[in-house]
Short mmCIF file of C-alpha atoms in Angstrom, two decimals:
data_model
loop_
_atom_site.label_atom_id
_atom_site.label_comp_id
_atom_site.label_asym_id
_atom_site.label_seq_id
_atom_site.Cartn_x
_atom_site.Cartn_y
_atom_site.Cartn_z
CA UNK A 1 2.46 62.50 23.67
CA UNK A 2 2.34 63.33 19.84
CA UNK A 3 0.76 60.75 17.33
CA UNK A 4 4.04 61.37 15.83
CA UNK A 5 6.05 59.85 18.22
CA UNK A 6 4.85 56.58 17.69
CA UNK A 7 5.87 55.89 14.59
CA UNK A 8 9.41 54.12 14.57
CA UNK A 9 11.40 53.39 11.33
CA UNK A 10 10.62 49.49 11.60
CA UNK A 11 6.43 50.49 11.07
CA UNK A 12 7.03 52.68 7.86
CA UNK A 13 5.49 51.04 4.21
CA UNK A 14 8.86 49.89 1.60
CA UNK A 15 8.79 51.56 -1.12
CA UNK A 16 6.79 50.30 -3.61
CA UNK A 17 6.87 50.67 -7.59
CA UNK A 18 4.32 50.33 -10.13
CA UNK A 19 5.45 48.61 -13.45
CA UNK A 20 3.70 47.97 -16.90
CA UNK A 21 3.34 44.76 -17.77
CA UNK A 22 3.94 43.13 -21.36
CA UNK A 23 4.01 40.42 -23.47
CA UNK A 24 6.73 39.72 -25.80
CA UNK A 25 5.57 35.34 -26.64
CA UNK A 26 5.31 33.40 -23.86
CA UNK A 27 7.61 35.53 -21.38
CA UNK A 28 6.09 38.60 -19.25
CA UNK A 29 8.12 41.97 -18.88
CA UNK A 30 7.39 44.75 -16.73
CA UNK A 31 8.35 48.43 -17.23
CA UNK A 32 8.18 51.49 -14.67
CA UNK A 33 4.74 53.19 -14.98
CA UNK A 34 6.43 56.40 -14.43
CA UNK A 35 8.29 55.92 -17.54
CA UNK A 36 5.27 55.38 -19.58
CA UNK A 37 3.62 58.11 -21.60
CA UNK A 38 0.99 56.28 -23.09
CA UNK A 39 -0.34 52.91 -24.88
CA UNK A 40 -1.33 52.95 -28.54
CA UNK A 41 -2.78 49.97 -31.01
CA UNK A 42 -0.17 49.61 -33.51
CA UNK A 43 -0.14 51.37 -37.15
CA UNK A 44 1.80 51.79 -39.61
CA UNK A 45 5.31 53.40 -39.13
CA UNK A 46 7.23 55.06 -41.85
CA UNK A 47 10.15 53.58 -42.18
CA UNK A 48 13.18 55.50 -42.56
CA UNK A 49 16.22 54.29 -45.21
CA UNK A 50 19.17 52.42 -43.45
CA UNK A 51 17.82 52.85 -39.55
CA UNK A 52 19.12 49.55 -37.85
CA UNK A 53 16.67 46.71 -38.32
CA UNK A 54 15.05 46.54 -34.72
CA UNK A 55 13.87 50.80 -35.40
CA UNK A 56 10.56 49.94 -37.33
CA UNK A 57 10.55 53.46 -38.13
CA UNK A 58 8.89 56.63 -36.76
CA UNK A 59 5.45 58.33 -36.22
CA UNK A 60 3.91 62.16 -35.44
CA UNK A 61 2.96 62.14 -32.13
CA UNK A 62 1.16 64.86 -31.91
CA UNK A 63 3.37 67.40 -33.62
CA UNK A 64 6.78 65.11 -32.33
CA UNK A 65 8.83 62.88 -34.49
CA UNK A 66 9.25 59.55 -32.21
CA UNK A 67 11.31 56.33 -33.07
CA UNK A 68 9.71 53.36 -32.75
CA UNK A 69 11.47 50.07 -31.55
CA UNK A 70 10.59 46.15 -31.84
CA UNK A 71 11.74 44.79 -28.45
CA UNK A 72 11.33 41.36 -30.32
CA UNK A 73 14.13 42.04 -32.61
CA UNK A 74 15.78 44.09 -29.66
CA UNK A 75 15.63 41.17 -27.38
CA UNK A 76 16.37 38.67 -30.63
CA UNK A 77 13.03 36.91 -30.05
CA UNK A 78 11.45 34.87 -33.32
CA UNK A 79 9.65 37.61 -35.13
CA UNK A 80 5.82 37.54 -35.50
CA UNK A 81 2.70 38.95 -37.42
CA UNK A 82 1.74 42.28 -35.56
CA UNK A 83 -1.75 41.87 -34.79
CA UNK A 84 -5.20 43.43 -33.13
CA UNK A 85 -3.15 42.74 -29.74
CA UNK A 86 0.18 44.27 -30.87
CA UNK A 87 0.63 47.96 -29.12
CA UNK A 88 3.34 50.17 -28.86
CA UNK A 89 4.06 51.33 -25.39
CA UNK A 90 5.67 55.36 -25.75
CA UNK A 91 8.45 55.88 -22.99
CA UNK A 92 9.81 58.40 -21.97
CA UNK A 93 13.90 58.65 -21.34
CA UNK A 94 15.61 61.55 -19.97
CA UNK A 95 14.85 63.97 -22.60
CA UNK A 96 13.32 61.92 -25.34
CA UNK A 97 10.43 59.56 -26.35
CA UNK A 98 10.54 56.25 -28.01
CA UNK A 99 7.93 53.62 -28.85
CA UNK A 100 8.24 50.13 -28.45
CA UNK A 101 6.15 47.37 -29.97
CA UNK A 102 5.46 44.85 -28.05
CA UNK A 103 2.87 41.81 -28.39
CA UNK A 104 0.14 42.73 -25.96
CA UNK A 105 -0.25 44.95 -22.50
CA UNK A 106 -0.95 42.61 -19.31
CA UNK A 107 -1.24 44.54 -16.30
CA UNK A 108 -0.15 47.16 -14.07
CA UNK A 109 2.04 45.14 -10.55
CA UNK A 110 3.37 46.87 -7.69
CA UNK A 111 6.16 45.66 -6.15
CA UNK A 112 8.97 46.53 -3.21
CA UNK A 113 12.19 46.58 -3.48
CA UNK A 114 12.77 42.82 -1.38
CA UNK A 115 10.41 41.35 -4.22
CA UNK A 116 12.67 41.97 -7.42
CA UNK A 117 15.47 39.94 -7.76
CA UNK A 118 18.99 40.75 -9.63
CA UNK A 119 18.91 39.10 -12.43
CA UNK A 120 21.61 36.10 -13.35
CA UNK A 121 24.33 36.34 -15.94
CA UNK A 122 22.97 33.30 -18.32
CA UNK A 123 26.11 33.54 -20.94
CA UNK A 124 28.75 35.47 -22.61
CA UNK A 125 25.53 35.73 -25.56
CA UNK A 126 23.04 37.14 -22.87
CA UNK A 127 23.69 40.43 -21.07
CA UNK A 128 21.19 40.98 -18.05
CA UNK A 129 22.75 44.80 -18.34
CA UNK A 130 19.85 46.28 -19.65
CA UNK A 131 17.49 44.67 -16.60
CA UNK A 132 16.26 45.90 -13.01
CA UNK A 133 15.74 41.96 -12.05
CA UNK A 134 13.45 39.33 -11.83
CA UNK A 135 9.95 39.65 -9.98
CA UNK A 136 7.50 36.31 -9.00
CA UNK A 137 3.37 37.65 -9.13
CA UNK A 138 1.23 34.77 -8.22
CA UNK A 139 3.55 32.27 -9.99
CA UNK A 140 4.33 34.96 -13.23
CA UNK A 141 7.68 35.24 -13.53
CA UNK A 142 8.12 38.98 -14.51
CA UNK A 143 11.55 40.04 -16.59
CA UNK A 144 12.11 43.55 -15.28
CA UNK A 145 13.17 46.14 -17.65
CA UNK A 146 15.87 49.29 -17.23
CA UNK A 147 14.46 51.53 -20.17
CA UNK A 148 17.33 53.92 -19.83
CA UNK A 149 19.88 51.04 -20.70
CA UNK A 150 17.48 49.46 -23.00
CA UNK A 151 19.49 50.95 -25.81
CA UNK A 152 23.40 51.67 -25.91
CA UNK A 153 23.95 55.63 -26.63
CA UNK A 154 25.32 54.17 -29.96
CA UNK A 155 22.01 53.12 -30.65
CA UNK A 156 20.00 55.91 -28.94
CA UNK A 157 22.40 58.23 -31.22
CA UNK A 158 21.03 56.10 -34.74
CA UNK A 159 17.47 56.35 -33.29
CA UNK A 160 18.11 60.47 -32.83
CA UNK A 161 19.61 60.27 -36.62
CA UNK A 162 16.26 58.71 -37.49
CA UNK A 163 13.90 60.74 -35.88
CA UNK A 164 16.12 64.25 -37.16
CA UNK A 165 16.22 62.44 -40.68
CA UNK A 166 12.02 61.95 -41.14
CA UNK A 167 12.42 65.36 -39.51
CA UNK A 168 14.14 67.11 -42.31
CA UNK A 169 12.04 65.50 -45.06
CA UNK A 170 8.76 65.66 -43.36
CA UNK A 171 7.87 62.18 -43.94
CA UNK A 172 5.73 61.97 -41.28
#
């Protein structure tokens, strides 16, 4: 008999998924590791003429133009002083990269599928759209982000205008 053979369906591992974890104030997000390119302190942005408030602006990554975003004003949290803890977290969407601020990085959670929750529909005000669920880590509730409906197209589209506009005048 093969060693093969005596594996059923029922013994195989669930599928398991690493997320980023953040602060934003007292609540803890997670993001797909996958979807993360990298972790910088924050600096300065330059900030580009009539981008929508939550684009801080953009930076030269290394020869690329990327928008950066302040989930706080995304999410329409009570703004803050950036400080020695505040990074920005570069993603990367299908074909693009954006950085978000966020407060401070908290660890790196795997979880399976059965652990995340769908999140709940709080009010007309609130849209859970832009969320994979809800996860529970040793009493942390975890707020699961989608990244790729973070942002409407309507807004990835002003974030493109702002990265071609710093483009075209080489302000970065």
């Amino acid at each position: 008999m093969d060693m093969f053979e005596k594996i059923t369906i029922g013994t195989l591992p669930a599928a398991r998924k690493e997320f980023l974890t953040f602060r934003l104030g007292q609540e803890e997000f997670g993001i797909e590791i996958l979807k993360v390119q990298e972790i910088r302190s924050y600096n300065v942005v330059t900030r580009i003429p009539n981008s929508p408030n939550f684009v801080k602006g953009v930076i030269n990554l290394r020869g690329a133009i990327v928008p950066i975003l302040d989930l706080r004003m995304k999410f329409n949290l009570e703004q803050i002083a950036y400080d020695e803890f505040t990074v920005v977290v570069i993603l990367n969407f299908p074909g693009r990269t954006i950085g978000v601020i966020v407060d401070a990085v908290s660890d790196v959670i795997g979880l399976g599928e059965t652990e995340i929750q769908p999140a709940p529909e709080f009010s007309a005000s609130f849209s859970a759209e832009y969320l994979l669920g809800l996860a529970t880590v040793e009493e942390r509730m975890i707020i699961l982000v989608d990244i790729e409906k973070l942002m409407t197209p309507e807004e990835m589209l002003l974030a493109n205008d702002v990265r071609q506009q710093a483009e075209e005048k080489h302000c970065v």
